[in-house]
mmCIF file with all atom_site columns, C-alpha atoms and ligand atoms in Angstrom:
data_model
loop_
_atom_site.group_PDB
_atom_site.id
_atom_site.type_symbol
_atom_site.label_atom_id
_atom_site.label_alt_id
_atom_site.label_comp_id
_atom_site.label_asym_id
_atom_site.label_entity_id
_atom_site.label_seq_id
_atom_site.pdbx_PDB_ins_code
_atom_site.Cartn_x
_atom_site.Cartn_y
_atom_site.Cartn_z
_atom_site.occupancy
_atom_site.B_iso_or_equiv
_atom_site.pdbx_formal_charge
_atom_site.auth_seq_id
_atom_site.auth_comp_id
_atom_site.auth_asym_id
_atom_site.auth_atom_id
_atom_site.pdbx_PDB_model_num
ATOM   1   C CA  . MET J 1 1   ? -34.300 12.505  10.096  1.00 0.00 ? 1252 MET J CA  1
ATOM   2   C CA  . GLU J 1 2   ? -34.250 8.881   11.237  1.00 0.00 ? 1253 GLU J CA  1
ATOM   3   C CA  . PHE J 1 3   ? -31.160 7.372   12.914  1.00 0.00 ? 1254 PHE J CA  1
ATOM   4   C CA  . LYS J 1 4   ? -30.357 3.727   13.554  1.00 0.00 ? 1255 LYS J CA  1
ATOM   5   C CA  . THR J 1 5   ? -27.635 1.889   15.447  1.00 0.00 ? 1256 THR J CA  1
ATOM   6   C CA  . VAL J 1 6   ? -24.919 -0.337  13.987  1.00 0.00 ? 1257 VAL J CA  1
ATOM   7   C CA  . LYS J 1 7   ? -26.592 -3.136  15.966  1.00 0.00 ? 1258 LYS J CA  1
ATOM   8   C CA  . ASP J 1 8   ? -29.713 -2.701  13.794  1.00 0.00 ? 1259 ASP J CA  1
ATOM   9   C CA  . SER J 1 9   ? -27.618 -3.817  10.787  1.00 0.00 ? 1260 SER J CA  1
ATOM   10  C CA  . LYS J 1 10  ? -25.935 -6.865  12.321  1.00 0.00 ? 1261 LYS J CA  1
ATOM   11  C CA  . ILE J 1 11  ? -26.383 -10.207 10.582  1.00 0.00 ? 1262 ILE J CA  1
ATOM   12  C CA  . THR J 1 12  ? -24.692 -13.578 11.120  1.00 0.00 ? 1263 THR J CA  1
ATOM   13  C CA  . LEU J 1 13  ? -24.805 -16.422 8.616   1.00 0.00 ? 1264 LEU J CA  1
ATOM   14  C CA  . SER J 1 14  ? -23.365 -19.916 9.159   1.00 0.00 ? 1265 SER J CA  1
ATOM   15  C CA  . GLU J 1 15  ? -23.063 -22.659 6.580   1.00 0.00 ? 1266 GLU J CA  1
ATOM   16  C CA  . LEU J 1 16  ? -21.425 -26.082 6.507   1.00 0.00 ? 1267 LEU J CA  1
ATOM   17  C CA  . MET J 1 17  ? -19.125 -26.407 3.478   1.00 0.00 ? 1268 MET J CA  1
ATOM   18  C CA  . LEU J 1 18  ? -20.202 -29.233 1.145   1.00 0.00 ? 1269 LEU J CA  1
ATOM   19  C CA  . PRO J 1 19  ? -18.079 -31.099 -1.436  1.00 0.00 ? 1270 PRO J CA  1
ATOM   20  C CA  . SER J 1 20  ? -20.134 -29.380 -4.167  1.00 0.00 ? 1271 SER J CA  1
ATOM   21  C CA  . HIS J 1 21  ? -18.589 -26.033 -3.084  1.00 0.00 ? 1272 HIS J CA  1
ATOM   22  C CA  . SER J 1 22  ? -15.010 -27.212 -3.651  1.00 0.00 ? 1273 SER J CA  1
ATOM   23  C CA  . ASN J 1 23  ? -12.551 -26.516 -6.450  1.00 0.00 ? 1274 ASN J CA  1
ATOM   24  C CA  . PHE J 1 24  ? -10.180 -28.957 -8.149  1.00 0.00 ? 1275 PHE J CA  1
ATOM   25  C CA  . SER J 1 25  ? -7.697  -28.886 -5.249  1.00 0.00 ? 1276 SER J CA  1
ATOM   26  C CA  . GLY J 1 26  ? -10.382 -29.921 -2.738  1.00 0.00 ? 1277 GLY J CA  1
ATOM   27  C CA  . LYS J 1 27  ? -10.613 -26.496 -1.049  1.00 0.00 ? 1278 LYS J CA  1
ATOM   28  C CA  . ILE J 1 28  ? -13.730 -24.344 -1.034  1.00 0.00 ? 1279 ILE J CA  1
ATOM   29  C CA  . HIS J 1 29  ? -14.082 -22.197 -4.144  1.00 0.00 ? 1280 HIS J CA  1
ATOM   30  C CA  . GLY J 1 30  ? -13.315 -18.492 -3.522  1.00 0.00 ? 1281 GLY J CA  1
ATOM   31  C CA  . GLY J 1 31  ? -16.221 -17.520 -5.760  1.00 0.00 ? 1282 GLY J CA  1
ATOM   32  C CA  . TYR J 1 32  ? -18.653 -19.400 -3.518  1.00 0.00 ? 1283 TYR J CA  1
ATOM   33  C CA  . ILE J 1 33  ? -17.440 -17.453 -0.454  1.00 0.00 ? 1284 ILE J CA  1
ATOM   34  C CA  . LEU J 1 34  ? -17.767 -14.188 -2.434  1.00 0.00 ? 1285 LEU J CA  1
ATOM   35  C CA  . SER J 1 35  ? -21.354 -15.094 -3.263  1.00 0.00 ? 1286 SER J CA  1
ATOM   36  C CA  . LEU J 1 36  ? -22.114 -15.684 0.467   1.00 0.00 ? 1287 LEU J CA  1
ATOM   37  C CA  . MET J 1 37  ? -20.455 -12.336 1.254   1.00 0.00 ? 1288 MET J CA  1
ATOM   38  C CA  . ASP J 1 38  ? -22.629 -10.580 -1.322  1.00 0.00 ? 1289 ASP J CA  1
ATOM   39  C CA  . GLN J 1 39  ? -25.745 -12.203 0.183   1.00 0.00 ? 1290 GLN J CA  1
ATOM   40  C CA  . ILE J 1 40  ? -24.938 -11.101 3.734   1.00 0.00 ? 1291 ILE J CA  1
ATOM   41  C CA  . ALA J 1 41  ? -23.983 -7.567  2.592   1.00 0.00 ? 1292 ALA J CA  1
ATOM   42  C CA  . PHE J 1 42  ? -27.349 -7.348  0.826   1.00 0.00 ? 1293 PHE J CA  1
ATOM   43  C CA  . ALA J 1 43  ? -29.194 -8.635  3.921   1.00 0.00 ? 1294 ALA J CA  1
ATOM   44  C CA  . SER J 1 44  ? -27.387 -6.284  6.319   1.00 0.00 ? 1295 SER J CA  1
ATOM   45  C CA  . ALA J 1 45  ? -27.836 -3.147  4.168   1.00 0.00 ? 1296 ALA J CA  1
ATOM   46  C CA  . SER J 1 46  ? -31.467 -3.954  3.315   1.00 0.00 ? 1297 SER J CA  1
ATOM   47  C CA  . LYS J 1 47  ? -32.348 -4.693  6.956   1.00 0.00 ? 1298 LYS J CA  1
ATOM   48  C CA  . TYR J 1 48  ? -30.684 -1.457  8.085   1.00 0.00 ? 1299 TYR J CA  1
ATOM   49  C CA  . SER J 1 49  ? -32.139 0.823   5.400   1.00 0.00 ? 1300 SER J CA  1
ATOM   50  C CA  . GLY J 1 50  ? -35.557 -0.774  4.883   1.00 0.00 ? 1301 GLY J CA  1
ATOM   51  C CA  . PHE J 1 51  ? -34.949 -0.734  1.093   1.00 0.00 ? 1302 PHE J CA  1
ATOM   52  C CA  . TYR J 1 52  ? -33.727 -3.447  -1.248  1.00 0.00 ? 1303 TYR J CA  1
ATOM   53  C CA  . CYS J 1 53  ? -30.102 -2.647  -2.040  1.00 0.00 ? 1304 CYS J CA  1
ATOM   54  C CA  . VAL J 1 54  ? -27.674 -3.215  -4.899  1.00 0.00 ? 1305 VAL J CA  1
ATOM   55  C CA  . THR J 1 55  ? -23.935 -3.846  -4.703  1.00 0.00 ? 1306 THR J CA  1
ATOM   56  C CA  . ALA J 1 56  ? -22.072 -0.779  -5.997  1.00 0.00 ? 1307 ALA J CA  1
ATOM   57  C CA  . SER J 1 57  ? -18.529 -1.925  -5.278  1.00 0.00 ? 1308 SER J CA  1
ATOM   58  C CA  . VAL J 1 58  ? -16.453 -4.498  -3.447  1.00 0.00 ? 1309 VAL J CA  1
ATOM   59  C CA  . ASP J 1 59  ? -13.263 -3.582  -1.652  1.00 0.00 ? 1310 ASP J CA  1
ATOM   60  C CA  . THR J 1 60  ? -10.179 -5.802  -1.849  1.00 0.00 ? 1311 THR J CA  1
ATOM   61  C CA  . VAL J 1 61  ? -10.844 -9.372  -0.739  1.00 0.00 ? 1312 VAL J CA  1
ATOM   62  C CA  . ASP J 1 62  ? -7.728  -11.192 0.474   1.00 0.00 ? 1313 ASP J CA  1
ATOM   63  C CA  . PHE J 1 63  ? -8.167  -14.907 1.049   1.00 0.00 ? 1314 PHE J CA  1
ATOM   64  C CA  . LEU J 1 64  ? -6.028  -15.364 4.178   1.00 0.00 ? 1315 LEU J CA  1
ATOM   65  C CA  . ASN J 1 65  ? -6.562  -19.102 4.754   1.00 0.00 ? 1316 ASN J CA  1
ATOM   66  C CA  . PRO J 1 66  ? -8.075  -21.872 2.648   1.00 0.00 ? 1317 PRO J CA  1
ATOM   67  C CA  . ILE J 1 67  ? -11.426 -23.337 3.745   1.00 0.00 ? 1318 ILE J CA  1
ATOM   68  C CA  . GLU J 1 68  ? -11.814 -27.130 3.801   1.00 0.00 ? 1319 GLU J CA  1
ATOM   69  C CA  . ILE J 1 69  ? -14.845 -29.276 3.002   1.00 0.00 ? 1320 ILE J CA  1
ATOM   70  C CA  . GLY J 1 70  ? -16.771 -30.036 6.236   1.00 0.00 ? 1321 GLY J CA  1
ATOM   71  C CA  . GLU J 1 71  ? -15.811 -26.777 7.979   1.00 0.00 ? 1322 GLU J CA  1
ATOM   72  C CA  . LEU J 1 72  ? -18.462 -24.453 9.392   1.00 0.00 ? 1323 LEU J CA  1
ATOM   73  C CA  . VAL J 1 73  ? -18.133 -21.027 7.794   1.00 0.00 ? 1324 VAL J CA  1
ATOM   74  C CA  . THR J 1 74  ? -19.550 -18.060 9.711   1.00 0.00 ? 1325 THR J CA  1
ATOM   75  C CA  . LEU J 1 75  ? -19.983 -14.612 8.149   1.00 0.00 ? 1326 LEU J CA  1
ATOM   76  C CA  . LYS J 1 76  ? -20.650 -11.557 10.298  1.00 0.00 ? 1327 LYS J CA  1
ATOM   77  C CA  . ALA J 1 77  ? -21.747 -8.272  8.753   1.00 0.00 ? 1328 ALA J CA  1
ATOM   78  C CA  . SER J 1 78  ? -22.641 -4.788  9.933   1.00 0.00 ? 1329 SER J CA  1
ATOM   79  C CA  . VAL J 1 79  ? -22.946 -1.310  8.446   1.00 0.00 ? 1330 VAL J CA  1
ATOM   80  C CA  . ASN J 1 80  ? -19.748 0.653   9.163   1.00 0.00 ? 1331 ASN J CA  1
ATOM   81  C CA  . TYR J 1 81  ? -20.546 3.849   7.264   1.00 0.00 ? 1332 TYR J CA  1
ATOM   82  C CA  . VAL J 1 82  ? -23.537 5.559   5.682   1.00 0.00 ? 1333 VAL J CA  1
ATOM   83  C CA  . GLY J 1 83  ? -23.709 8.346   3.085   1.00 0.00 ? 1334 GLY J CA  1
ATOM   84  C CA  . ARG J 1 84  ? -26.982 9.597   1.608   1.00 0.00 ? 1335 ARG J CA  1
ATOM   85  C CA  . SER J 1 85  ? -28.018 6.404   -0.192  1.00 0.00 ? 1336 SER J CA  1
ATOM   86  C CA  . SER J 1 86  ? -24.872 4.295   0.190   1.00 0.00 ? 1337 SER J CA  1
ATOM   87  C CA  . MET J 1 87  ? -23.723 2.094   3.051   1.00 0.00 ? 1338 MET J CA  1
ATOM   88  C CA  . ILE J 1 88  ? -20.377 0.387   3.552   1.00 0.00 ? 1339 ILE J CA  1
ATOM   89  C CA  . VAL J 1 89  ? -20.921 -3.060  5.046   1.00 0.00 ? 1340 VAL J CA  1
ATOM   90  C CA  . GLY J 1 90  ? -17.969 -4.678  6.802   1.00 0.00 ? 1341 GLY J CA  1
ATOM   91  C CA  . ILE J 1 91  ? -17.865 -8.470  6.580   1.00 0.00 ? 1342 ILE J CA  1
ATOM   92  C CA  . ARG J 1 92  ? -15.701 -10.941 8.475   1.00 0.00 ? 1343 ARG J CA  1
ATOM   93  C CA  . VAL J 1 93  ? -15.484 -14.583 7.454   1.00 0.00 ? 1344 VAL J CA  1
ATOM   94  C CA  . ASP J 1 94  ? -14.297 -17.257 9.914   1.00 0.00 ? 1345 ASP J CA  1
ATOM   95  C CA  . SER J 1 95  ? -14.123 -20.986 9.381   1.00 0.00 ? 1346 SER J CA  1
ATOM   96  C CA  . GLU J 1 96  ? -14.306 -23.601 12.146  1.00 0.00 ? 1347 GLU J CA  1
ATOM   97  C CA  . ASN J 1 97  ? -13.148 -27.199 12.111  1.00 0.00 ? 1348 ASN J CA  1
ATOM   98  C CA  . ILE J 1 98  ? -16.136 -28.752 13.886  1.00 0.00 ? 1349 ILE J CA  1
ATOM   99  C CA  . GLN J 1 99  ? -14.088 -31.707 15.210  1.00 0.00 ? 1350 GLN J CA  1
ATOM   100 C CA  . THR J 1 100 ? -11.261 -29.694 16.814  1.00 0.00 ? 1351 THR J CA  1
ATOM   101 C CA  . GLY J 1 101 ? -13.109 -26.391 17.352  1.00 0.00 ? 1352 GLY J CA  1
ATOM   102 C CA  . LYS J 1 102 ? -10.159 -24.519 15.760  1.00 0.00 ? 1353 LYS J CA  1
ATOM   103 C CA  . VAL J 1 103 ? -11.310 -21.240 14.163  1.00 0.00 ? 1354 VAL J CA  1
ATOM   104 C CA  . LYS J 1 104 ? -9.462  -19.541 11.259  1.00 0.00 ? 1355 LYS J CA  1
ATOM   105 C CA  . HIS J 1 105 ? -9.972  -15.980 10.070  1.00 0.00 ? 1356 HIS J CA  1
ATOM   106 C CA  . CYS J 1 106 ? -10.450 -16.412 6.313   1.00 0.00 ? 1357 CYS J CA  1
ATOM   107 C CA  . ASN J 1 107 ? -11.135 -12.897 5.089   1.00 0.00 ? 1358 ASN J CA  1
ATOM   108 C CA  . SER J 1 108 ? -12.540 -9.463  5.781   1.00 0.00 ? 1359 SER J CA  1
ATOM   109 C CA  . SER J 1 109 ? -13.959 -7.151  3.192   1.00 0.00 ? 1360 SER J CA  1
ATOM   110 C CA  . TYR J 1 110 ? -16.083 -4.076  2.622   1.00 0.00 ? 1361 TYR J CA  1
ATOM   111 C CA  . PHE J 1 111 ? -19.054 -3.979  0.268   1.00 0.00 ? 1362 PHE J CA  1
ATOM   112 C CA  . THR J 1 112 ? -20.625 -0.665  -0.763  1.00 0.00 ? 1363 THR J CA  1
ATOM   113 C CA  . MET J 1 113 ? -24.383 -1.136  -1.054  1.00 0.00 ? 1364 MET J CA  1
ATOM   114 C CA  . VAL J 1 114 ? -26.837 1.431   -2.424  1.00 0.00 ? 1365 VAL J CA  1
ATOM   115 C CA  . ALA J 1 115 ? -30.505 1.611   -1.367  1.00 0.00 ? 1366 ALA J CA  1
ATOM   116 C CA  . LYS J 1 116 ? -33.088 1.748   -4.151  1.00 0.00 ? 1367 LYS J CA  1
ATOM   117 C CA  . ASP J 1 117 ? -36.804 2.546   -3.914  1.00 0.00 ? 1368 ASP J CA  1
ATOM   118 C CA  . ASN J 1 118 ? -39.614 0.774   -5.778  1.00 0.00 ? 1369 ASN J CA  1
ATOM   119 C CA  . GLU J 1 119 ? -39.056 3.014   -8.838  1.00 0.00 ? 1370 GLU J CA  1
ATOM   120 C CA  . GLY J 1 120 ? -35.370 2.030   -8.946  1.00 0.00 ? 1371 GLY J CA  1
ATOM   121 C CA  . LYS J 1 121 ? -34.220 5.472   -7.754  1.00 0.00 ? 1372 LYS J CA  1
ATOM   122 C CA  . THR J 1 122 ? -31.537 5.756   -5.064  1.00 0.00 ? 1373 THR J CA  1
ATOM   123 C CA  . ALA J 1 123 ? -33.158 6.234   -1.653  1.00 0.00 ? 1374 ALA J CA  1
ATOM   124 C CA  . ALA J 1 124 ? -31.967 8.100   1.463   1.00 0.00 ? 1375 ALA J CA  1
ATOM   125 C CA  . VAL J 1 125 ? -30.897 5.774   4.265   1.00 0.00 ? 1376 VAL J CA  1
ATOM   126 C CA  . PRO J 1 126 ? -31.106 6.409   8.044   1.00 0.00 ? 1377 PRO J CA  1
ATOM   127 C CA  . GLY J 1 127 ? -28.206 8.182   9.734   1.00 0.00 ? 1378 GLY J CA  1
ATOM   128 C CA  . LEU J 1 128 ? -25.868 6.023   11.797  1.00 0.00 ? 1379 LEU J CA  1
ATOM   129 C CA  . ILE J 1 129 ? -25.649 6.153   15.605  1.00 0.00 ? 1380 ILE J CA  1
ATOM   130 C CA  . LEU J 1 130 ? -22.057 5.381   16.651  1.00 0.00 ? 1381 LEU J CA  1
ATOM   131 C CA  . SER J 1 131 ? -22.320 3.819   20.118  1.00 0.00 ? 1382 SER J CA  1
ATOM   132 C CA  . ASN J 1 132 ? -18.654 3.075   20.951  1.00 0.00 ? 1383 ASN J CA  1
ATOM   133 C CA  . TYR J 1 133 ? -15.095 3.985   19.886  1.00 0.00 ? 1384 TYR J CA  1
ATOM   134 C CA  . GLU J 1 134 ? -14.740 0.825   17.766  1.00 0.00 ? 1385 GLU J CA  1
ATOM   135 C CA  . GLU J 1 135 ? -17.681 2.031   15.654  1.00 0.00 ? 1386 GLU J CA  1
ATOM   136 C CA  . VAL J 1 136 ? -16.078 5.505   15.440  1.00 0.00 ? 1387 VAL J CA  1
ATOM   137 C CA  . ARG J 1 137 ? -12.793 3.865   14.299  1.00 0.00 ? 1388 ARG J CA  1
ATOM   138 C CA  . ARG J 1 138 ? -14.591 1.852   11.602  1.00 0.00 ? 1389 ARG J CA  1
ATOM   139 C CA  . PHE J 1 139 ? -16.494 4.941   10.385  1.00 0.00 ? 1390 PHE J CA  1
ATOM   140 C CA  . TYR J 1 140 ? -13.219 6.897   10.107  1.00 0.00 ? 1391 TYR J CA  1
ATOM   141 C CA  . ASN J 1 141 ? -11.553 4.022   8.219   1.00 0.00 ? 1392 ASN J CA  1
ATOM   142 C CA  . CYS J 1 142 ? -14.370 4.210   5.648   1.00 0.00 ? 1393 CYS J CA  1
ATOM   143 C CA  . ILE J 1 143 ? -13.938 7.993   5.289   1.00 0.00 ? 1394 ILE J CA  1
ATOM   144 C CA  . LYS J 1 144 ? -10.211 7.404   4.669   1.00 0.00 ? 1395 LYS J CA  1
ATOM   145 C CA  . HIS J 1 145 ? -10.953 4.613   2.201   1.00 0.00 ? 1396 HIS J CA  1
ATOM   146 C CA  . ILE J 1 146 ? -13.416 6.779   0.206   1.00 0.00 ? 1397 ILE J CA  1
ATOM   147 C CA  . SER J 1 147 ? -10.891 9.608   0.058   1.00 0.00 ? 1398 SER J CA  1
ATOM   148 C CA  . LEU J 1 148 ? -8.062  7.271   -1.090  1.00 0.00 ? 1399 LEU J CA  1
ATOM   149 C CA  . LYS J 1 149 ? -10.332 5.798   -3.773  1.00 0.00 ? 1400 LYS J CA  1
ATOM   150 C CA  . LYS J 1 150 ? -11.178 9.290   -5.097  1.00 0.00 ? 1401 LYS J CA  1
ATOM   151 C CA  . HIS J 1 151 ? -7.461  10.120  -5.142  1.00 0.00 ? 1402 HIS J CA  1
ATOM   152 C CA  . LYS J 1 152 ? -6.656  6.874   -7.005  1.00 0.00 ? 1403 LYS J CA  1
ATOM   153 C CA  . ASN J 1 153 ? -9.427  7.466   -9.588  1.00 0.00 ? 1404 ASN J CA  1
ATOM   154 C CA  . HIS J 1 154 ? -8.171  11.013  -10.151 1.00 0.00 ? 1405 HIS J CA  1
ATOM   155 C CA  . HIS J 1 155 ? -4.590  9.742   -10.567 1.00 0.00 ? 1406 HIS J CA  1
ATOM   156 C CA  . GLU J 1 156 ? -5.747  7.150   -13.120 1.00 0.00 ? 1407 GLU J CA  1
ATOM   157 C CA  . GLU J 1 157 ? -7.550  9.875   -15.093 1.00 0.00 ? 1408 GLU J CA  1
ATOM   158 C CA  . ILE J 1 158 ? -4.552  12.212  -15.301 1.00 0.00 ? 1409 ILE J CA  1
ATOM   159 C CA  . PHE J 1 159 ? -1.746  9.621   -15.544 1.00 0.00 ? 1410 PHE J CA  1
ATOM   160 C CA  . ASP J 1 160 ? -0.095  9.589   -19.003 1.00 0.00 ? 1411 ASP J CA  1
ATOM   161 C CA  . TYR J 1 161 ? 0.575   5.862   -19.455 1.00 0.00 ? 1412 TYR J CA  1
ATOM   162 C CA  . LYS J 1 162 ? 1.846   6.466   -23.030 1.00 0.00 ? 1413 LYS J CA  1
ATOM   163 C CA  . SER J 1 163 ? 4.616   8.853   -21.939 1.00 0.00 ? 1414 SER J CA  1
ATOM   164 C CA  . GLU J 1 164 ? 8.257   7.890   -22.498 1.00 0.00 ? 1415 GLU J CA  1
ATOM   165 C CA  . ALA J 1 165 ? 8.896   7.824   -18.714 1.00 0.00 ? 1416 ALA J CA  1
ATOM   166 C CA  . ALA J 1 166 ? 5.874   5.605   -18.050 1.00 0.00 ? 1417 ALA J CA  1
ATOM   167 C CA  . LEU J 1 167 ? 6.868   3.095   -20.746 1.00 0.00 ? 1418 LEU J CA  1
ATOM   168 C CA  . LYS J 1 168 ? 10.498  3.096   -19.555 1.00 0.00 ? 1419 LYS J CA  1
ATOM   169 C CA  . ALA J 1 169 ? 9.394   2.345   -15.966 1.00 0.00 ? 1420 ALA J CA  1
ATOM   170 C CA  . LEU J 1 170 ? 7.753   -0.867  -17.225 1.00 0.00 ? 1421 LEU J CA  1
ATOM   171 C CA  . GLU J 1 171 ? 11.181  -2.348  -17.982 1.00 0.00 ? 1422 GLU J CA  1
ATOM   172 C CA  . SER J 1 172 ? 11.498  -3.576  -14.376 1.00 0.00 ? 1423 SER J CA  1
ATOM   173 C CA  . TYR J 1 173 ? 8.313   -5.688  -14.716 1.00 0.00 ? 1424 TYR J CA  1
ATOM   174 C CA  . ASN J 1 174 ? 7.792   -9.157  -16.175 1.00 0.00 ? 1425 ASN J CA  1
ATOM   175 C CA  . ILE J 1 175 ? 6.557   -7.841  -19.525 1.00 0.00 ? 1426 ILE J CA  1
ATOM   176 C CA  . GLN J 1 176 ? 7.659   -7.238  -23.086 1.00 0.00 ? 1427 GLN J CA  1
ATOM   177 C CA  . LEU J 1 177 ? 6.284   -4.235  -24.953 1.00 0.00 ? 1428 LEU J CA  1
ATOM   178 C CA  . ASP J 1 178 ? 5.056   -5.259  -28.398 1.00 0.00 ? 1429 ASP J CA  1
ATOM   179 C CA  . ILE J 1 179 ? 2.864   -2.305  -29.396 1.00 0.00 ? 1430 ILE J CA  1
ATOM   180 C CA  . LYS J 1 180 ? 2.200   -2.244  -33.162 1.00 0.00 ? 1431 LYS J CA  1
HETATM 181 C C1  . COA V 2 .   ? -24.476 1.788   -7.885  1.00 0.00 ? 328  COA V C1  1
HETATM 182 C C2  . COA V 2 .   ? -25.521 2.623   -8.603  1.00 0.00 ? 328  COA V C2  1
HETATM 183 C C3  . COA V 2 .   ? -26.843 2.507   -7.862  1.00 0.00 ? 328  COA V C3  1
HETATM 184 C C4  . COA V 2 .   ? -25.085 4.080   -8.561  1.00 0.00 ? 328  COA V C4  1
HETATM 185 O O1  . COA V 2 .   ? -26.015 4.795   -9.286  1.00 0.00 ? 328  COA V O1  1
HETATM 186 P P1  . COA V 2 .   ? -25.770 6.309   -9.719  1.00 0.00 ? 328  COA V P1  1
HETATM 187 O O2  . COA V 2 .   ? -26.812 6.683   -10.660 1.00 0.00 ? 328  COA V O2  1
HETATM 188 O O3  . COA V 2 .   ? -24.338 6.487   -10.099 1.00 0.00 ? 328  COA V O3  1
HETATM 189 O O4  . COA V 2 .   ? -26.119 7.041   -8.396  1.00 0.00 ? 328  COA V O4  1
HETATM 190 P P2  . COA V 2 .   ? -25.392 8.197   -7.649  1.00 0.00 ? 328  COA V P2  1
HETATM 191 O O5  . COA V 2 .   ? -24.297 8.825   -8.444  1.00 0.00 ? 328  COA V O5  1
HETATM 192 O O6  . COA V 2 .   ? -26.482 9.074   -7.125  1.00 0.00 ? 328  COA V O6  1
HETATM 193 O O7  . COA V 2 .   ? -24.722 7.403   -6.443  1.00 0.00 ? 328  COA V O7  1
HETATM 194 C C5  . COA V 2 .   ? -25.521 6.879   -5.420  1.00 0.00 ? 328  COA V C5  1
HETATM 195 C C6  . COA V 2 .   ? -24.609 6.509   -4.280  1.00 0.00 ? 328  COA V C6  1
HETATM 196 O O8  . COA V 2 .   ? -23.804 5.395   -4.670  1.00 0.00 ? 328  COA V O8  1
HETATM 197 C C7  . COA V 2 .   ? -22.435 5.696   -4.433  1.00 0.00 ? 328  COA V C7  1
HETATM 198 N N1  . COA V 2 .   ? -21.668 5.014   -5.470  1.00 0.00 ? 328  COA V N1  1
HETATM 199 C C8  . COA V 2 .   ? -21.923 4.992   -6.794  1.00 0.00 ? 328  COA V C8  1
HETATM 200 N N2  . COA V 2 .   ? -20.998 4.245   -7.428  1.00 0.00 ? 328  COA V N2  1
HETATM 201 C C9  . COA V 2 .   ? -20.173 3.789   -6.484  1.00 0.00 ? 328  COA V C9  1
HETATM 202 C C10 . COA V 2 .   ? -19.009 2.969   -6.501  1.00 0.00 ? 328  COA V C10 1
HETATM 203 N N3  . COA V 2 .   ? -18.524 2.455   -7.629  1.00 0.00 ? 328  COA V N3  1
HETATM 204 N N4  . COA V 2 .   ? -18.391 2.689   -5.341  1.00 0.00 ? 328  COA V N4  1
HETATM 205 C C11 . COA V 2 .   ? -18.863 3.187   -4.181  1.00 0.00 ? 328  COA V C11 1
HETATM 206 N N5  . COA V 2 .   ? -19.966 3.973   -4.089  1.00 0.00 ? 328  COA V N5  1
HETATM 207 C C12 . COA V 2 .   ? -20.592 4.263   -5.228  1.00 0.00 ? 328  COA V C12 1
HETATM 208 C C13 . COA V 2 .   ? -22.344 7.205   -4.546  1.00 0.00 ? 328  COA V C13 1
HETATM 209 O O9  . COA V 2 .   ? -21.210 7.704   -3.847  1.00 0.00 ? 328  COA V O9  1
HETATM 210 C C14 . COA V 2 .   ? -23.636 7.616   -3.887  1.00 0.00 ? 328  COA V C14 1
HETATM 211 O O10 . COA V 2 .   ? -23.493 7.567   -2.480  1.00 0.00 ? 328  COA V O10 1
HETATM 212 P P3  . COA V 2 .   ? -24.316 8.564   -1.495  1.00 0.00 ? 328  COA V P3  1
HETATM 213 O O11 . COA V 2 .   ? -25.745 8.605   -1.980  1.00 0.00 ? 328  COA V O11 1
HETATM 214 O O12 . COA V 2 .   ? -24.233 7.901   -0.165  1.00 0.00 ? 328  COA V O12 1
HETATM 215 O O13 . COA V 2 .   ? -23.652 9.894   -1.546  1.00 0.00 ? 328  COA V O13 1
HETATM 216 C C15 . COA V 2 .   ? -25.713 2.202   -10.092 1.00 0.00 ? 328  COA V C15 1
HETATM 217 O O14 . COA V 2 .   ? -24.487 2.382   -10.771 1.00 0.00 ? 328  COA V O14 1
HETATM 218 C C16 . COA V 2 .   ? -26.174 0.784   -10.245 1.00 0.00 ? 328  COA V C16 1
HETATM 219 O O15 . COA V 2 .   ? -27.360 0.495   -10.120 1.00 0.00 ? 328  COA V O15 1
HETATM 220 N N6  . COA V 2 .   ? -25.223 -0.140  -10.545 1.00 0.00 ? 328  COA V N6  1
HETATM 221 C C17 . COA V 2 .   ? -25.538 -1.544  -10.722 1.00 0.00 ? 328  COA V C17 1
HETATM 222 C C18 . COA V 2 .   ? -25.651 -2.241  -9.377  1.00 0.00 ? 328  COA V C18 1
HETATM 223 C C19 . COA V 2 .   ? -25.856 -3.719  -9.573  1.00 0.00 ? 328  COA V C19 1
HETATM 224 O O16 . COA V 2 .   ? -26.653 -4.141  -10.384 1.00 0.00 ? 328  COA V O16 1
HETATM 225 N N7  . COA V 2 .   ? -25.100 -4.515  -8.799  1.00 0.00 ? 328  COA V N7  1
HETATM 226 C C20 . COA V 2 .   ? -25.071 -5.918  -8.960  1.00 0.00 ? 328  COA V C20 1
HETATM 227 C C21 . COA V 2 .   ? -24.101 -6.262  -10.029 1.00 0.00 ? 328  COA V C21 1
HETATM 228 S S1  . COA V 2 .   ? -24.419 -7.812  -10.747 1.00 0.00 ? 328  COA V S1  1
#
């Protein structure tokens, strides 16, 4: 079986933010940043695996700081975890004011990418060589995340949202039940 290092998956992408990327309040549109994140996740996973990949899921994306027109956005990506055909790519987005040199952390997220062969079938990816404790920490965080997601999905399947207790608990939220 083939093994590759995290370093083999590393990609950096920098782009100057143009007025055409902004929303009505003059900040850069979140959707544009998400599109750049998807591109770099695709590049990192495809470079690592040697197969073209598809996005299977995107972990929570919190926008920590707004990005202004004229700032230089840098995305860094690497594979943090591999399964058989799936890879979790960690992405960090920073934005730099090119006049002051001040750098802001704008978001971090995790994209699950799946390798596909030329017939469109999922393909086995190389095993991951963890070369330092930071890479071990990231791998473990992914294991924990996968396990929590399974637990959440199971809870959603068995949870009785129509029960009297579940409907009563909604009274503390900003809603009005109007079920006909
Ligand atoms: C993601 C996709 C390839 C999974 O296909 P599938 O037939 O369910 O394949 P499998 O059940 O064998 O899963 C393949 C791998 O994907 C992982 N996977 C599937 N769905 C997933 C999800 N929602 N989140 C995280 N991982 C997922 C599985 O855990 C498995 O990982 P492993 O091989 O490392 O163990 C398929 O659903 C797909 O092609 N989706 C559309 C992707 C796409 O077009 N993205 C762009 C959207 S515009």
